Amino acid sequence: MQHILNSASVFSLIAVEGNFVCLYYYVNVMFTIYIFHFCSLQKKPLSAIIKEVCDGWQLPNHETYALQNADSTNFYITEKNRNNIKNGSILRLTTSPAQMAMQLYERVQSTSLDMKLDALKELANSSRDITFAQEFINLDGITLLVQMVEIAVVLFFCSFGEMLSFTLTAFVELMDHGIISWDTFSVAFIKKIASFVCKSSMDSAVLQRSLAILESMVLNSQDLYQKVAQEITIGQLLPHLQGTDQDIQTYTIAVINALFLKAPEEKRQVHTHIHKHTLHNVIRSTKPINDEMAHQLYMLQVLTFNLLEDRMMTKMDPQDQAQRDIIFELRRIAFDVECESNNSGSIEKRKSMYTRDYKKLGFINHVNPAVDFTQIPPGMLALDNMLYFARHHQDSYIRIVLENSSREDKHECPFGRSSIELTKMLCEILKVGELPSENCHDFHPMFFTHDRSFGEFFCICIQLLNKTWKEMRATSEDFNKVMQVVREQITRALTVKPNSLDQFKSRLQNLSYTEILKIRQSERMNQEDFQSRPILELREKIQPEIMELIKQQRLNRLCEGTCFRKISSRRRQDKFWYCRLSPNHKVLHYGDLEESPQGEVPHDSLQDKLPVADIKAVVTGKDCPHMKEKGALKQNKEVLELAFSILYESDEYLNFIAPDKHEYCMWTDGLNALLGKEMTSEFTRSDLDTLLNMEMKLRLLDLENIQIPEAPPPIPKEPSNYDFVYDCN
């Protein structure tokens, strides 16, 4: 029997309602079912169940066996995860994880290259299971793999790429469980991994895994960042962006972002060719950009803009002559004046001249404009933008300053004040200084088209502000109104994701003040609010009907179900699970998926279920168990905003991280509706307002009991006279 087990047989238990009721026995094409009376197996220890199975088949040494999922995961069943077994799952009686770990530990050291390769393939696959990983790590298996990598050139002289690829894959999978610290690795190992990345020709699988290891090292250890930064530079990574493999490009940008994120502030700088290579080889590539690449591009965009944070939060010293000289350069360029000598006129005359010019430049403090830059944000960043505009777009700068200085005082658009407030606004729109979000893919291609993209962005927007000021015929009292219109113009233009700064400029041309007024008028018509008492009473009367309609929509959305992503330390290896409500609203069905589904997932493929009657509460944000457990996730504001959990029984819970804000609101509203609680999300308030306004307009048409004729009414007869007509002449 032992011989059959090891060669051509599979022994499997099938799980039904938490019990293992059947043992399947396959030998070649023969099929036999042996029924065991395991009516209370779920109350027995796993070791007792395994012993009973082994005794039934007369297999000795039951402690060397274990139960394993007979699906693509091949995960071992343990006391911790046995409650997660799905109904209908087939379990395989197989070698225990400790025994399997020992066998693979010995086989990967074999002198036979074929045996070594087979063992490494199996190890790479088995290492995804944390139970096996723990046993292999206990044998000091990580050290063994590290040694194999360090002597890779000598060891893998045959089938080098394939063997090294599986070795690195196993290493990555084992480290992904977070059992041991990244700080334990030697400089020799880091040098070897870096050498794989720096080689001009390297197996793509080896290159991918090497880049993944470098990224994890940098992100998980500040000490390792220092060592990695000494071995590899941004310039050595850039050639990998020139290929056609988007996975390698994604890993490359991920490593660049990691180095960027962990670098000390004084060493953070954008490599002059990063945006150039990214634009030409990634963004403008013929291949569509996948979600992970979009996220990494978003990360690069955010980290690039965050370089401006230091200047944004630096106040100007009004007594610093060097800084004041920069302001004087703005005056010199605008009015074409040279620096006056100390003898040119009296001090009072020069001060009067400076004050006059600084007023024309639109500063609030005419005597000492440096005081205007003591506000943070935007601090010195505003002055940087103004100087960039004056130097690189000199004609436009001079035109704006002279044009406004020739207007009446109340109609001039103050360039200095406008630039300071505009810089602050742009920092808010682009979220300068904020950490990147975990799930965001919102990058703008146009910011990769120029090395000084923020400065160019400012130059376009300051000219827009001046144009809008003229269109609004604004006065100094209208300053805040103009800034609101400009913000709306910029944000609306950004929503279309222009591919270049020129396209952005063209989009702004179509968003004139007149067009903004039309858009606002249209939106106001759609959101018209009636405030009279009878109208308010009618709204209050029909509101319960609308809330019931919204409730049914939320429950219907839960019945359709949603695919949720499991958060792991490596985002690219996404794992998914699906949850949906039964049509009778009594049970939640859920289960794991191999990949994101294309459409709804049927109930019968979701083996786990949770009765709605067992739900005790729904918690969100920081109150969720998985937000308390994962320290890294607690620091991620966006993940916190998308997290919610279902609590049931005494200490059991089902954790969710919604794919976006819309799904978060749908699910929290729907679950609260199931529990008879109030739906409080922002989407519910928005839907309520929209549906109420539509219903109000329909009811106020007053069409009840009025028949609409099919034919037009007849033309009345001519009057007998026209004496009622008044002749104006």
XYZ file of C-alpha atoms in Angstrom:
729
model
C 0.000 0.000 0.000
C 2.886 2.389 0.789
C 4.278 1.704 -2.677
C 0.924 2.557 -4.289
C 0.662 5.786 -2.300
C 4.064 6.972 -3.411
C 3.612 6.055 -7.071
C 0.245 6.299 -8.800
C -2.413 6.826 -6.156
C -4.222 9.805 -4.700
C -6.163 9.488 -1.478
C -8.684 12.278 -0.986
C -11.224 13.336 1.589
C -14.219 15.392 0.587
C -15.483 18.049 2.990
C -19.206 18.591 3.564
C -20.608 20.954 6.211
C -17.338 20.985 8.081
C -16.927 17.179 8.165
C -14.748 14.870 6.061
C -17.171 12.210 4.872
C -15.604 10.386 1.946
C -12.219 8.938 1.108
C -11.468 8.699 -2.605
C -8.970 6.188 -3.885
C -7.650 6.476 -7.443
C -5.349 3.953 -9.027
C -4.804 4.638 -12.727
C -8.326 4.494 -14.209
C -9.870 2.563 -11.311
C -12.151 4.528 -9.016
C -13.400 3.346 -5.627
C -15.200 5.253 -2.865
C -14.774 4.173 0.724
C -17.315 5.701 3.109
C -16.168 6.368 6.659
C -18.505 7.288 9.488
C -16.761 10.564 10.411
C -19.842 12.271 11.812
C -17.923 14.437 14.302
C -14.523 14.794 12.675
C -14.482 18.551 13.038
C -14.273 18.073 16.800
C -11.274 15.771 16.530
C -7.678 16.950 16.242
C -6.243 16.726 12.739
C -3.642 14.275 13.938
C -6.418 11.908 15.051
C -8.172 12.193 11.688
C -4.933 11.485 9.803
C -4.195 8.504 12.061
C -7.657 7.066 11.441
C -7.227 7.401 7.685
C -3.777 5.826 7.801
C -5.026 2.970 9.990
C -7.837 2.332 7.540
C -5.304 1.942 4.762
C -2.761 0.209 6.980
C -0.203 2.972 6.486
C 2.494 3.102 9.195
C 4.007 6.278 10.679
C 0.881 8.417 10.445
C 2.850 11.380 11.833
C 4.679 11.647 8.493
C 1.403 12.375 6.634
C -0.778 15.456 6.353
C -3.911 16.638 4.563
C -3.553 19.014 1.634
C -5.967 20.867 -0.646
C -6.188 18.931 -3.911
C -6.481 22.131 -5.967
C -3.996 24.408 -7.669
C -2.882 25.909 -4.345
C -1.851 22.586 -2.718
C -1.967 24.323 0.665
C -1.676 22.160 3.780
C -4.572 21.839 6.223
C -3.662 22.885 9.770
C -5.534 23.424 13.002
C -5.481 27.161 12.287
C -6.991 27.050 8.817
C -9.204 23.946 9.008
C -12.278 26.128 9.566
C -11.701 27.681 6.137
C -12.210 24.390 4.295
C -14.937 24.812 1.711
C -17.839 22.449 1.307
C -17.043 20.032 -1.473
C -13.303 20.559 -1.192
C -11.196 17.516 -1.982
C -8.304 16.921 0.379
C -5.292 14.817 -0.428
C -3.429 12.603 2.024
C 0.210 13.426 1.359
C 3.636 13.774 2.898
C 3.743 16.086 5.927
C 5.221 19.576 5.467
C 8.160 18.739 7.761
C 8.905 15.572 5.812
C 8.478 17.366 2.469
C 10.748 20.208 3.593
C 13.462 17.736 4.615
C 13.234 15.865 1.317
C 13.474 19.044 -0.782
C 16.273 20.399 1.407
C 18.310 17.320 0.571
C 17.300 17.116 -3.094
C 18.259 20.721 -3.946
C 21.797 19.847 -2.834
C 21.966 16.856 -5.190
C 24.895 16.580 -7.583
C 22.481 15.524 -10.323
C 21.463 18.625 -12.249
C 18.165 17.081 -13.370
C 17.243 16.127 -9.810
C 18.298 19.554 -8.565
C 16.179 21.312 -11.204
C 13.088 19.215 -10.391
C 13.568 19.876 -6.682
C 13.872 23.633 -7.224
C 10.699 23.681 -9.335
C 8.807 21.854 -6.597
C 10.319 24.091 -3.914
C 9.261 27.263 -5.773
C 5.695 25.962 -5.941
C 5.514 24.614 -2.362
C 6.991 27.766 -0.818
C 3.728 29.637 -1.417
C 2.271 27.653 1.506
C 3.190 29.237 4.838
C 3.048 25.880 6.647
C 5.657 24.377 4.361
C 7.627 27.639 4.354
C 7.928 27.585 8.131
C 9.307 24.047 8.099
C 11.787 24.778 5.313
C 12.977 27.952 7.029
C 13.414 25.996 10.290
C 15.909 23.807 8.423
C 17.863 26.970 7.616
C 16.645 26.644 4.034
C 16.930 30.404 3.376
C 20.644 30.257 4.127
C 20.991 27.328 1.729
C 19.289 29.255 -1.083
C 21.398 32.347 -0.393
C 24.581 30.270 -0.631
C 23.380 28.737 -3.896
C 22.773 32.228 -5.311
C 26.152 33.527 -4.142
C 27.988 30.728 -6.015
C 25.484 30.729 -8.893
C 28.022 31.093 -11.714
C 29.959 28.003 -10.610
C 26.980 25.937 -9.564
C 24.656 26.467 -12.514
C 27.042 26.180 -15.430
C 24.305 24.119 -17.136
C 20.710 25.386 -17.420
C 21.910 28.485 -15.565
C 18.885 30.693 -16.188
C 16.204 28.130 -15.363
C 17.828 26.868 -12.159
C 18.634 30.353 -10.913
C 15.116 31.493 -11.761
C 13.488 28.779 -9.613
C 15.993 29.405 -6.812
C 15.141 33.093 -6.707
C 11.422 32.357 -7.016
C 11.565 30.052 -3.995
C 13.525 32.691 -2.078
C 10.980 35.420 -2.897
C 8.026 33.202 -1.925
C 9.635 32.209 1.379
C 10.495 35.810 2.280
C 7.006 36.989 1.337
C 5.576 35.267 4.438
C 7.431 37.680 6.712
C 8.796 34.907 8.927
C 12.377 36.204 8.993
C 13.799 39.699 8.720
C 15.357 41.119 5.582
C 18.181 42.584 7.678
C 19.923 39.209 7.946
C 21.442 39.123 4.449
C 25.105 39.648 3.663
C 26.702 42.196 1.381
C 27.893 39.322 -0.832
C 24.290 38.275 -1.484
C 23.253 41.856 -2.267
C 26.205 42.235 -4.642
C 25.239 39.030 -6.449
C 21.577 40.088 -6.881
C 22.687 43.522 -8.058
C 25.069 41.906 -10.550
C 22.158 40.021 -12.141
C 20.367 43.358 -12.632
C 23.414 45.164 -14.013
C 24.264 42.515 -16.630
C 23.351 43.545 -20.146
C 22.031 40.097 -21.083
C 20.208 38.135 -18.409
C 17.370 35.627 -18.386
C 14.114 37.622 -18.078
C 12.762 35.478 -15.223
C 16.009 35.916 -13.248
C 15.933 39.669 -13.921
C 12.323 39.979 -12.746
C 12.952 38.171 -9.478
C 16.206 40.024 -8.857
C 14.420 43.346 -9.254
C 11.645 42.147 -6.923
C 14.247 41.184 -4.288
C 15.983 44.563 -4.530
C 12.653 46.376 -4.168
C 11.729 44.360 -1.059
C 15.177 44.883 0.469
C 14.983 48.649 0.026
C 11.404 48.959 1.290
C 11.838 46.678 4.315
C 15.161 47.871 5.716
C 16.871 51.252 5.889
C 20.206 49.487 6.450
C 19.720 47.375 3.317
C 18.797 50.507 1.383
C 22.272 51.867 2.105
C 23.892 48.661 0.877
C 21.710 48.373 -2.233
C 22.285 52.053 -3.096
C 26.041 51.405 -3.042
C 25.714 48.510 -5.504
C 23.270 49.867 -8.054
C 22.410 53.285 -9.424
C 19.393 54.705 -11.203
C 21.476 54.947 -14.379
C 22.133 51.180 -14.305
C 18.385 50.518 -14.052
C 17.334 52.749 -16.958
C 18.375 50.332 -19.767
C 15.702 47.904 -18.540
C 13.057 50.495 -19.434
C 14.129 50.359 -23.067
C 12.961 46.782 -23.600
C 9.498 45.573 -24.564
C 8.747 43.392 -21.525
C 6.249 45.417 -19.482
C 6.722 43.219 -16.384
C 10.451 44.023 -16.313
C 9.677 47.701 -16.919
C 7.210 47.630 -14.028
C 9.705 46.005 -11.649
C 12.363 48.489 -12.755
C 10.207 51.530 -12.006
C 9.219 49.888 -8.705
C 12.897 49.657 -7.694
C 13.489 53.272 -8.769
C 10.499 54.360 -6.676
C 11.732 52.356 -3.687
C 15.202 53.929 -3.879
C 13.562 57.325 -4.269
C 11.256 56.773 -1.282
C 13.964 55.586 1.114
C 16.699 58.046 0.124
C 17.583 60.804 2.609
C 16.077 64.161 1.662
C 19.436 65.635 0.683
C 20.023 62.797 -1.819
C 16.590 62.779 -3.450
C 16.747 63.981 -7.015
C 15.150 63.047 -10.307
C 17.529 61.404 -12.786
C 17.420 63.505 -15.934
C 16.587 60.513 -18.154
C 13.940 58.747 -16.016
C 10.992 60.679 -17.428
C 12.409 60.552 -20.957
C 12.737 56.742 -20.973
C 9.426 56.292 -19.160
C 7.597 58.508 -21.642
C 8.989 56.972 -24.837
C 9.222 53.304 -23.793
C 6.264 52.920 -21.447
C 3.629 55.649 -21.707
C 3.838 55.999 -25.499
C 4.368 52.304 -26.086
C 1.870 50.449 -28.268
C 1.092 48.107 -25.361
C -1.764 49.116 -23.035
C -0.649 50.091 -19.531
C -1.819 47.579 -16.923
C -2.922 48.512 -13.403
C 0.394 47.752 -11.714
C 2.345 49.819 -14.223
C -0.177 52.661 -13.830
C 0.324 52.508 -10.065
C 4.106 52.661 -10.380
C 3.847 55.627 -12.774
C 1.559 57.334 -10.277
C 4.124 56.618 -7.533
C 6.908 58.119 -9.655
C 4.785 61.191 -10.359
C 3.977 61.719 -6.662
C 7.576 61.187 -5.521
C 8.796 63.630 -8.173
C 6.373 66.337 -7.063
C 7.211 65.672 -3.418
C 10.700 66.985 -4.146
C 9.017 70.394 -4.130
C 7.834 70.000 -0.537
C 11.014 71.416 0.988
C 10.734 74.668 -0.984
C 6.981 74.740 -0.417
C 7.499 74.665 3.368
C 10.480 77.064 3.469
C 9.774 80.648 4.515
C 11.682 83.515 3.000
C 13.865 85.551 5.317
C 12.902 89.190 4.658
C 16.373 90.258 5.801
C 18.284 87.879 3.516
C 19.802 90.050 0.788
C 20.498 87.090 -1.552
C 16.834 86.132 -1.540
C 15.750 89.727 -1.981
C 18.019 89.936 -5.031
C 15.850 87.246 -6.667
C 12.825 89.511 -6.276
C 14.859 92.347 -7.730
C 15.561 90.174 -10.795
C 11.808 89.907 -11.353
C 11.699 93.719 -11.321
C 14.695 93.973 -13.666
C 13.245 91.571 -16.259
C 9.809 93.200 -16.165
C 10.908 96.810 -16.431
C 14.315 96.389 -18.094
C 16.215 98.237 -15.357
C 19.780 97.704 -14.228
C 20.858 97.576 -10.628
C 21.202 101.193 -9.494
C 24.473 102.210 -7.928
C 24.576 103.436 -4.372
C 25.038 106.996 -5.653
C 22.086 107.058 -8.042
C 19.675 109.346 -6.263
C 18.750 109.613 -2.639
C 17.738 106.633 -0.533
C 14.190 107.989 -0.318
C 13.987 108.301 -4.113
C 15.208 104.749 -4.666
C 12.799 103.370 -2.066
C 9.960 105.236 -3.740
C 10.945 103.792 -7.126
C 11.186 100.249 -5.732
C 7.816 100.592 -4.031
C 6.215 101.790 -7.279
C 7.632 98.860 -9.270
C 6.774 96.248 -6.651
C 3.215 97.547 -6.640
C 3.086 97.110 -10.420
C 4.384 93.556 -9.957
C 1.356 92.890 -7.770
C 2.934 92.205 -4.387
C 0.872 92.792 -1.252
C 3.788 94.324 0.636
C 5.100 97.031 -1.704
C 7.951 98.089 0.568
C 9.444 94.649 1.227
C 7.879 91.958 -1.041
C 9.925 89.274 0.736
C 7.270 89.357 3.475
C 4.758 87.925 0.953
C 6.779 84.698 0.811
C 6.706 84.016 4.552
C 3.388 82.187 4.198
C 3.731 78.377 4.053
C 2.601 76.784 1.914
C 3.654 77.858 -0.748
C 6.758 79.506 0.724
C 9.767 79.857 -1.553
C 8.197 77.578 -4.189
C 6.031 80.487 -5.344
C 9.125 82.627 -5.918
C 10.793 79.747 -7.784
C 7.790 79.529 -10.115
C 7.703 83.274 -10.729
C 11.417 83.343 -11.536
C 11.055 80.300 -13.838
C 8.240 82.056 -15.694
C 10.234 85.286 -15.995
C 13.355 83.528 -17.295
C 11.874 80.853 -19.586
C 8.755 82.666 -20.848
C 10.075 86.205 -20.710
C 7.791 87.699 -23.364
C 4.649 86.342 -21.715
C 5.890 87.477 -18.305
C 6.608 91.045 -19.449
C 3.291 91.227 -21.307
C 1.286 90.198 -18.235
C 3.105 92.598 -15.891
C 2.963 95.604 -18.224
C -0.601 94.887 -19.269
C -1.807 94.916 -15.670
C 0.320 97.854 -14.601
C -1.398 99.962 -17.273
C -4.901 99.191 -16.053
C -6.869 100.992 -13.422
C -5.820 100.003 -9.930
C -9.062 98.195 -9.178
C -8.945 96.185 -12.436
C -5.317 95.080 -12.411
C -4.593 91.370 -11.900
C -1.834 91.373 -9.236
C 0.877 89.121 -10.632
C 2.696 88.610 -7.311
C -0.359 87.799 -5.219
C -1.836 85.674 -8.026
C 1.372 83.641 -8.387
C 1.556 82.931 -4.661
C -2.087 81.815 -4.424
C -1.871 79.865 -7.691
C 1.218 77.965 -6.507
C -0.607 77.054 -3.308
C -3.601 75.883 -5.351
C -1.503 73.730 -7.691
C 0.186 72.078 -4.709
C -3.260 71.222 -3.329
C -4.499 69.854 -6.671
C -1.383 67.682 -7.160
C -1.172 66.834 -3.419
C 2.457 67.869 -3.101
C 3.949 66.529 0.131
C 1.418 63.724 0.630
C 2.499 60.081 0.648
C 1.348 58.031 -2.362
C -1.778 55.910 -1.968
C -1.647 52.126 -2.158
C -4.417 51.624 -4.716
C -4.185 54.769 -6.849
C -3.444 54.598 -10.603
C -4.072 58.292 -11.335
C -1.009 59.438 -13.236
C -0.892 62.244 -15.807
C 1.172 61.548 -18.956
C 1.841 65.245 -19.555
C 3.996 65.514 -16.412
C 6.468 63.049 -17.954
C 7.035 65.217 -21.036
C 9.225 67.859 -19.381
C 12.040 67.856 -16.816
C 10.535 70.949 -15.156
C 6.909 69.916 -15.560
C 5.649 71.725 -12.445
C 7.248 74.980 -13.567
C 5.732 74.622 -17.049
C 2.388 73.713 -15.472
C 2.537 76.930 -13.450
C 3.413 79.024 -16.531
C 0.341 77.748 -18.383
C -1.921 78.295 -15.391
C -0.719 81.825 -14.568
C -1.509 82.872 -18.143
C -4.904 81.184 -17.793
C -5.523 83.164 -14.600
C -4.737 86.451 -16.333
C -7.012 85.523 -19.257
C -9.871 84.524 -16.943
C -9.433 87.761 -14.966
C -9.975 89.771 -18.142
C -12.960 87.641 -19.209
C -14.595 88.173 -15.821
C -13.758 91.905 -15.884
C -12.711 91.325 -12.320
C -11.688 93.860 -9.721
C -9.521 93.372 -6.664
C -12.642 92.441 -4.663
C -13.247 89.512 -7.073
C -9.852 87.902 -6.474
C -11.208 84.828 -4.635
C -13.981 84.342 -7.211
C -11.420 84.328 -10.018
C -9.282 81.786 -8.162
C -12.320 79.508 -7.764
C -13.034 79.661 -11.502
C -9.371 78.970 -12.330
C -9.324 75.953 -10.000
C -12.412 74.599 -11.767
C -10.845 75.167 -15.184
C -7.643 73.349 -14.188
C -9.337 70.372 -12.517
C -11.759 69.904 -15.412
C -8.897 70.020 -17.913
C -6.913 67.451 -15.900
C -9.785 64.951 -15.858
C -9.286 64.156 -19.560
C -5.636 63.154 -18.880
C -3.979 65.178 -21.689
C -0.926 63.486 -23.194
C 1.124 66.681 -23.374
C 1.281 70.168 -21.932
C 0.149 71.525 -25.300
C -2.979 69.359 -25.155
C -3.615 70.629 -21.642
C -3.297 74.200 -22.897
C -5.719 73.457 -25.750
C -8.208 71.961 -23.340
C -8.066 75.133 -21.240
C -8.844 77.185 -24.346
C -12.185 75.361 -24.530
C -12.901 76.054 -20.854
C -13.308 79.821 -20.967
C -15.193 81.680 -18.259
C -18.289 81.685 -20.488
C -18.091 77.906 -20.858
C -17.658 77.472 -17.093
C -20.801 79.571 -16.556
C -22.726 77.332 -18.970
C -21.511 74.205 -17.167
C -22.428 75.661 -13.792
C -25.851 76.716 -15.059
C -26.498 73.240 -16.428
C -25.463 71.614 -13.160
C -27.524 74.105 -11.175
C -30.580 73.284 -13.273
C -30.076 69.605 -12.562
C -29.637 70.235 -8.853
C -32.338 72.847 -8.411
C -33.447 73.057 -4.838
C -36.930 74.171 -3.830
C -37.143 75.768 -0.410
C -40.805 76.719 -0.018
C -42.703 75.074 2.843
C -45.148 73.004 0.711
C -42.233 71.718 -1.351
C -40.265 70.787 1.763
C -43.304 68.964 3.159
C -43.681 67.040 -0.096
C -39.976 66.110 -0.031
C -40.328 64.851 3.513
C -43.360 62.791 2.527
C -41.743 61.016 -0.426
C -38.286 60.621 1.140
C -39.072 57.210 2.769
C -40.086 55.842 -0.646
C -36.792 57.011 -2.154
C -34.784 55.569 0.749
C -36.493 52.212 0.246
C -35.613 52.372 -3.451
C -31.957 53.095 -2.596
C -31.973 50.241 -0.087
C -33.231 47.802 -2.724
C -30.574 49.011 -5.141
C -27.845 48.431 -2.542
C -29.110 44.924 -1.787
C -29.332 44.129 -5.497
C -25.715 45.291 -5.834
C -24.686 42.934 -3.033
C -26.511 40.106 -4.817
C -24.397 40.769 -7.927
C -21.265 40.459 -5.786
C -17.823 42.055 -5.868
C -14.265 40.844 -6.355
C -11.984 41.962 -3.516
C -8.185 41.996 -3.514
C -6.194 40.476 -0.687
C -3.502 42.886 0.477
C -0.031 41.369 0.642
C 3.474 42.767 1.000
C 4.000 42.346 -2.751
C 1.267 44.077 -4.681
C 2.021 42.475 -8.017
C 1.097 38.981 -6.856
C -2.539 39.862 -6.345
C -4.848 37.315 -4.780
C -8.582 37.705 -5.111
C -11.748 36.576 -3.382
C -15.380 37.115 -4.216
C -18.402 37.799 -2.032
C -22.079 38.084 -2.914
C -25.446 38.032 -1.169
C -27.964 35.288 -1.874
C -31.173 36.361 -3.715
C -33.243 35.770 -0.556
C -30.902 38.097 1.399
C -30.231 35.449 4.040
C -26.682 34.256 3.298
C -23.379 35.767 2.203
C -21.474 33.438 -0.150
C -17.720 33.943 -0.550
C -14.589 32.163 -1.714
C -11.088 32.569 -3.126
C -10.380 33.100 -6.829
C -7.280 32.436 -8.887
C -7.720 35.645 -10.888
C -10.024 38.617 -11.205
C -13.340 37.411 -12.747
C -14.900 38.722 -15.944
C -18.483 39.184 -14.735
C -20.489 37.631 -11.921
C -19.345 34.511 -10.102
C -22.098 31.881 -9.558
C -23.110 30.904 -6.028
C -22.179 27.262 -6.437
C -18.525 28.166 -7.011
C -18.378 30.075 -3.706
C -18.239 27.336 -1.097
C -17.988 29.444 2.065
C -21.086 31.052 3.480
C -22.106 33.274 6.368
C -25.760 33.542 7.480
C -26.875 37.159 7.743
C -28.570 36.287 11.030
C -25.138 35.535 12.540
C -23.743 39.023 11.763
C -23.260 41.002 14.976
C -21.844 44.256 13.629
C -20.112 46.010 10.736
C -17.022 48.073 11.590
C -14.933 50.342 9.362
C -11.492 51.962 9.173
C -9.231 51.704 12.201
C -11.769 49.534 14.067
C -11.272 46.673 11.577
C -9.258 43.694 12.868
C -7.048 43.573 9.750
C -6.173 47.261 10.164
C -5.058 46.610 13.725
C -2.970 43.609 12.719
C -1.087 45.042 9.721
C 1.066 47.962 10.815
C 1.933 48.965 7.257
C -1.717 49.203 6.262
C -2.566 51.371 9.262
C -0.290 54.061 7.869
C -2.007 53.988 4.472
C -4.830 56.519 4.581
C -6.530 55.272 1.420
C -6.580 51.632 2.526
C -8.018 52.711 5.877
C -10.811 54.540 4.072
C -11.694 51.401 2.057
C -11.524 48.847 4.887
C -14.531 47.288 6.622
C -15.191 44.071 8.518
C -18.147 41.864 9.388
C -18.081 40.599 12.978
C -19.958 37.411 13.795
C -20.165 34.901 16.620
C -17.792 35.717 19.491
C -14.446 36.536 17.892
C -14.858 35.637 14.214
C -14.671 38.228 11.460
C -14.656 38.608 7.687
C -12.322 41.356 6.459
C -12.780 43.450 3.325
C -10.761 46.083 1.467
C -12.992 47.572 -1.213
C -11.514 48.147 -4.694
C -12.725 51.770 -4.676
C -14.871 54.269 -2.782
C -17.997 53.391 -4.747
C -17.850 49.692 -3.823
C -17.043 50.615 -0.214
C -20.219 52.709 0.020
C -22.318 50.072 -1.752
C -21.235 47.337 0.658
C -21.329 49.289 3.904
C -24.758 50.681 2.970
C -26.037 47.254 1.952
C -24.753 45.536 5.099
C -26.238 48.265 7.307
C -29.543 47.855 5.454
C -29.448 44.095 6.113
C -28.938 44.800 9.817
C -31.779 47.334 9.868
C -29.436 50.266 10.419
C -29.275 53.647 8.703
C -27.345 54.019 5.451
C -25.021 56.976 5.986
C -22.522 56.980 3.105
C -21.895 60.009 0.908
C -23.222 58.035 -2.072
C -26.541 57.521 -0.276
C -26.851 61.256 0.373
C -26.014 62.012 -3.263
C -28.450 59.397 -4.622
C -31.164 60.640 -2.269
C -30.782 64.240 -3.454
C -30.757 63.251 -7.124
C -33.784 60.950 -6.935
C -35.733 63.347 -4.727
C -35.177 66.224 -7.146
C -36.237 64.087 -10.105
C -39.344 62.867 -8.314
C -40.213 66.399 -7.192
C -39.975 67.749 -10.731
C -42.183 64.960 -12.056
C -44.841 65.499 -9.404
C -44.809 69.262 -9.854
C -45.598 68.943 -13.564
C -49.235 68.641 -12.463
C -50.332 66.312 -15.269
C -52.827 64.253 -13.253
C -56.273 63.830 -14.866
C -55.184 65.774 -17.954
C -55.625 63.974 -21.248
C -53.009 64.770 -23.857
C -54.776 64.787 -27.267
C -53.374 62.732 -30.089
C -54.149 65.468 -32.671
C -53.489 69.201 -32.326
C -56.503 71.351 -31.299
C -58.493 73.091 -34.120
C -57.694 76.658 -35.132
C -60.362 79.022 -33.712
C -62.661 81.042 -36.012
C -61.762 84.550 -37.072
C -63.184 87.270 -34.833
C -66.111 89.324 -36.196
C -64.052 92.524 -35.991
C -60.589 93.728 -35.142
C -61.493 96.692 -32.980
C -59.285 95.404 -30.210
C -56.186 95.950 -32.342
C -54.138 99.029 -31.386
C -52.248 100.821 -34.116
C -48.933 102.036 -32.734
C -48.560 104.528 -35.576
